[in-house]
Coordinates of C-alpha atoms in Angstrom, one line a residue:
X23 CA -8.4 -15.2 -55.9
X24 CA -6.1 -16.2 -53.0
X25 CA -8.6 -18.6 -51.4
X26 CA -8.7 -21.0 -54.4
X27 CA -5.5 -22.8 -53.5
X28 CA -6.4 -22.8 -49.9
X29 CA -9.7 -24.5 -50.5
X30 CA -8.2 -27.0 -53.0
X31 CA -5.3 -27.8 -50.6
X32 CA -6.8 -27.6 -47.1
X33 CA -10.4 -28.2 -47.9
X34 CA -11.7 -24.9 -46.3
X35 CA -11.1 -21.2 -46.1
X36 CA -12.4 -18.4 -43.8
X37 CA -13.2 -15.0 -45.2
X38 CA -14.1 -12.1 -42.9
X39 CA -16.0 -8.9 -43.6
X40 CA -18.3 -10.4 -46.2
X41 CA -21.4 -8.7 -44.6
X42 CA -21.8 -5.4 -43.0
X43 CA -23.4 -5.0 -39.6
X44 CA -26.5 -3.6 -41.3
X45 CA -26.8 -6.6 -43.6
X46 CA -26.5 -9.1 -40.8
X47 CA -29.2 -7.3 -38.8
X48 CA -31.5 -7.4 -41.9
X49 CA -31.0 -11.1 -42.2
X50 CA -31.7 -11.7 -38.5
X51 CA -34.8 -9.5 -38.7
X52 CA -36.2 -11.6 -41.6
X53 CA -35.5 -14.8 -39.6
X54 CA -37.2 -13.4 -36.5
X55 CA -40.3 -12.3 -38.4
X56 CA -40.9 -16.0 -39.1
X57 CA -39.6 -17.6 -35.9
X58 CA -41.3 -15.3 -33.4
X59 CA -44.6 -17.0 -34.2
X60 CA -45.2 -20.6 -33.4
X61 CA -44.4 -22.7 -36.4
X62 CA -45.1 -26.4 -36.7
X63 CA -43.7 -26.9 -40.1
X64 CA -41.7 -30.2 -40.3
X65 CA -38.6 -28.2 -41.5
X66 CA -38.5 -26.4 -38.1
X67 CA -36.7 -28.3 -35.4
X68 CA -36.6 -27.0 -31.8
X69 CA -34.9 -28.4 -28.7
X70 CA -33.1 -27.0 -25.6
X71 CA -29.8 -27.4 -27.4
X72 CA -30.6 -26.3 -31.0
X73 CA -33.1 -24.5 -33.2
X74 CA -32.8 -25.4 -36.9
X75 CA -34.7 -24.6 -40.1
X76 CA -34.2 -26.9 -43.0
X77 CA -34.8 -25.8 -46.5
X78 CA -34.0 -22.3 -45.1
X79 CA -33.9 -20.5 -48.5
X80 CA -37.4 -21.7 -49.3
X81 CA -38.8 -21.1 -45.8
X82 CA -37.4 -17.6 -45.5
X83 CA -36.7 -16.4 -49.1
X84 CA -36.7 -12.7 -48.0
X85 CA -33.2 -13.3 -46.6
X86 CA -31.7 -14.2 -50.1
X87 CA -31.4 -10.6 -51.3
X88 CA -29.1 -9.9 -48.3
X89 CA -27.3 -13.2 -48.3
X90 CA -26.3 -12.9 -52.0
X91 CA -24.8 -9.4 -51.7
X92 CA -22.1 -8.1 -54.0
X93 CA -19.3 -9.6 -51.8
X94 CA -20.6 -13.1 -51.8
X95 CA -21.4 -13.1 -55.5
X96 CA -17.9 -12.0 -56.3
X97 CA -16.4 -14.6 -54.0
X98 CA -18.4 -17.4 -55.6
X99 CA -17.7 -16.2 -59.1
X100 CA -13.9 -15.7 -58.6
X101 CA -13.4 -19.0 -56.8
X102 CA -15.8 -21.4 -58.4
X103 CA -17.2 -19.7 -61.5
X104 CA -20.8 -19.5 -62.8
X105 CA -23.6 -22.0 -63.2
X106 CA -23.9 -23.0 -59.6
X107 CA -27.2 -23.3 -57.7
X108 CA -28.4 -23.9 -54.1
X109 CA -28.9 -27.6 -53.3
X110 CA -29.6 -27.4 -49.6
X111 CA -29.7 -24.8 -46.8
X112 CA -30.0 -25.0 -43.1
X113 CA -30.2 -22.3 -40.4
X114 CA -28.6 -23.3 -37.0
X115 CA -29.3 -21.4 -33.8
X116 CA -27.2 -22.8 -31.0
X117 CA -28.4 -21.3 -27.7
X118 CA -26.0 -19.8 -25.1
X119 CA -26.2 -22.8 -22.8
X120 CA -26.3 -25.5 -25.5
X121 CA -24.7 -28.9 -24.8
X122 CA -25.2 -29.9 -28.4
X123 CA -22.1 -31.2 -30.2
X124 CA -21.4 -33.1 -33.4
X125 CA -18.7 -35.7 -33.8
X126 CA -16.3 -35.8 -36.7
X127 CA -18.0 -36.7 -40.0
X128 CA -18.2 -35.9 -43.7
X129 CA -21.3 -34.5 -45.5
X130 CA -22.1 -37.5 -47.7
X131 CA -25.7 -37.1 -48.6
X132 CA -27.7 -34.9 -51.0
X133 CA -31.4 -34.1 -51.1
X134 CA -33.3 -35.4 -54.2
X135 CA -36.9 -35.3 -55.4
X136 CA -37.6 -39.0 -55.6
X137 CA -36.1 -42.5 -55.1
X138 CA -34.8 -44.0 -58.3
X139 CA -32.4 -46.9 -58.0
X140 CA -29.3 -45.5 -59.7
X141 CA -25.8 -47.0 -60.0
X142 CA -23.4 -45.8 -57.3
X143 CA -26.2 -43.9 -55.4
X144 CA -26.4 -45.5 -52.0
X145 CA -27.8 -45.4 -48.5
X146 CA -31.3 -44.0 -49.3
X147 CA -33.3 -42.4 -46.6
X148 CA -36.7 -40.7 -46.4
X149 CA -37.4 -38.3 -43.5
X150 CA -40.3 -35.9 -43.4
X151 CA -41.0 -36.5 -47.1
X152 CA -37.5 -35.6 -48.0
X153 CA -35.3 -38.2 -49.9
X154 CA -31.6 -38.2 -49.3
X155 CA -28.9 -40.4 -50.9
X156 CA -25.2 -40.7 -50.9
X157 CA -24.0 -40.0 -54.5
X158 CA -20.7 -41.0 -56.1
X159 CA -17.7 -39.1 -54.6
X160 CA -17.1 -37.4 -57.9
X161 CA -20.3 -35.4 -57.3
X162 CA -19.4 -34.5 -53.7
X163 CA -15.9 -33.5 -54.7
X164 CA -17.2 -30.8 -57.1
X165 CA -19.7 -29.3 -54.6
X166 CA -19.0 -26.7 -51.9
X167 CA -20.6 -25.3 -48.8
X168 CA -20.7 -21.7 -47.5
X169 CA -21.4 -21.1 -43.8
X170 CA -22.6 -17.5 -43.0
X171 CA -21.9 -16.4 -39.5
X172 CA -24.5 -14.2 -37.9
X173 CA -22.5 -14.2 -34.6
X174 CA -18.9 -14.2 -33.7
X175 CA -17.9 -17.9 -33.5
X176 CA -15.0 -19.2 -31.4
X177 CA -13.9 -22.5 -29.9
X178 CA -16.0 -21.6 -26.9
X179 CA -19.3 -21.5 -28.6
X180 CA -19.1 -24.3 -31.1
X181 CA -16.9 -23.2 -33.9
X182 CA -16.3 -26.0 -36.4
X183 CA -13.2 -28.1 -36.1
X184 CA -11.8 -29.6 -39.3
X185 CA -9.1 -32.1 -40.2
X186 CA -7.0 -30.3 -42.8
X187 CA -6.7 -31.9 -46.2
X188 CA -9.0 -34.8 -45.2
X189 CA -11.3 -33.9 -48.2
X190 CA -8.6 -35.3 -50.4
X191 CA -8.9 -38.8 -49.0
X192 CA -12.3 -39.4 -50.6
X193 CA -15.1 -41.1 -48.7
X194 CA -13.7 -42.6 -45.6
X195 CA -15.3 -44.5 -42.7
X196 CA -15.0 -42.4 -39.5
X197 CA -13.5 -45.2 -37.5
X198 CA -10.6 -45.3 -40.1
X199 CA -9.6 -41.8 -39.3
X200 CA -7.0 -41.5 -36.5
X201 CA -7.5 -37.9 -35.4
X202 CA -4.2 -37.8 -33.5
X203 CA -2.4 -38.3 -36.8
X204 CA -4.3 -35.4 -38.5
X205 CA -3.8 -31.7 -38.5
X206 CA -6.8 -30.2 -36.7
X207 CA -8.0 -26.6 -37.1
X208 CA -10.6 -24.6 -35.2
X209 CA -12.5 -22.4 -37.6
X210 CA -13.2 -19.2 -35.6
X211 CA -15.1 -16.7 -37.7
X212 CA -16.0 -13.1 -37.0
X213 CA -19.7 -12.0 -37.2
X214 CA -20.4 -11.2 -40.8
X215 CA -17.7 -13.6 -42.0
X216 CA -18.0 -16.9 -43.9
X217 CA -16.4 -20.3 -44.0
X218 CA -16.2 -22.1 -47.3
X219 CA -15.7 -25.9 -47.1
X220 CA -15.7 -29.0 -49.2
X221 CA -18.3 -31.6 -48.2
X222 CA -15.7 -34.4 -47.8
X223 CA -13.6 -32.6 -45.2
X224 CA -14.0 -34.2 -41.8
X225 CA -15.6 -31.6 -39.5
X226 CA -17.1 -31.5 -36.0
X227 CA -18.3 -29.0 -33.4
X228 CA -18.1 -28.9 -29.6
X229 CA -20.4 -27.8 -26.8
X230 CA -20.9 -24.2 -25.9
X231 CA -18.9 -23.1 -22.8
X232 CA -18.9 -19.3 -22.9
X233 CA -22.7 -18.6 -22.8
X234 CA -22.5 -17.0 -26.3
X235 CA -25.1 -17.6 -29.0
X236 CA -24.1 -19.1 -32.3
X237 CA -26.2 -18.6 -35.4
X238 CA -25.1 -19.9 -38.8
X239 CA -26.7 -20.2 -42.2
X240 CA -25.3 -23.3 -44.0
X241 CA -25.8 -23.4 -47.8
X242 CA -24.6 -26.1 -50.1
X243 CA -24.0 -25.5 -53.9
X244 CA -23.5 -27.6 -57.0
X245 CA -23.4 -27.1 -60.8
X246 CA -24.0 -30.7 -61.7
X247 CA -26.9 -32.5 -63.4
X248 CA -27.9 -35.7 -61.7
X249 CA -28.4 -38.9 -63.7
X250 CA -31.4 -41.2 -64.3
X251 CA -34.1 -38.4 -64.0
X252 CA -33.0 -37.6 -60.4
X253 CA -33.3 -33.9 -59.5
X254 CA -32.0 -31.8 -56.6
X255 CA -35.1 -31.4 -54.4
X256 CA -34.1 -27.9 -53.1
X257 CA -32.6 -26.6 -56.3
X258 CA -32.7 -22.9 -56.7
X259 CA -30.7 -20.6 -58.9
X260 CA -29.3 -17.2 -58.0
X261 CA -28.0 -14.3 -60.0
X262 CA -24.3 -13.6 -59.9
X263 CA -24.5 -10.4 -61.9

């Protein structure tokens, strides 16, 4: 598939027309069934600038039959192969007047079921009964993320910015990246399209300036077994056939 080289080389790729209008509306409908009622679950975060649902695939599993449509299954199979599973998922709803922005960073942590001191697993945290840790870069290098766009996303409503090829540098302290020396891309994605990215690519997003909503489902994948009896805490398999 043509996107394999692009992901390996640049660290990301954008694929439009993965979902039909009807499929997007069904996903949105399932989300709204849950979010229309007051929910005090710790995985739900709400502010003026952002509404987010962590462990999205577990909180709203009814969306999965629409998310893993024929197109997405074929994309995963042809680019990455079989044996992958979900390791983390987050739903982001960035309101029309949001001032929320995220500075350049790499996605360096994974969610695990417990804390076990393990060689080269660093920077442990525990938030809302969820353990996170930074694994060796070899694990992060093999993982990938798919961002599903439920709205048209442009530079004016918080499309991701990435530094091309930065995933190939390994784990780098942010202050050691000179953005002016890097090639920056703004990842505009049509409604129903996806962005595939490597966790180690430096990425950021800006404030909304056009009063347009931006809803994205962020799903991380791996096919790796963790050492020392550690397990992915959000691990969930899906059918590719």
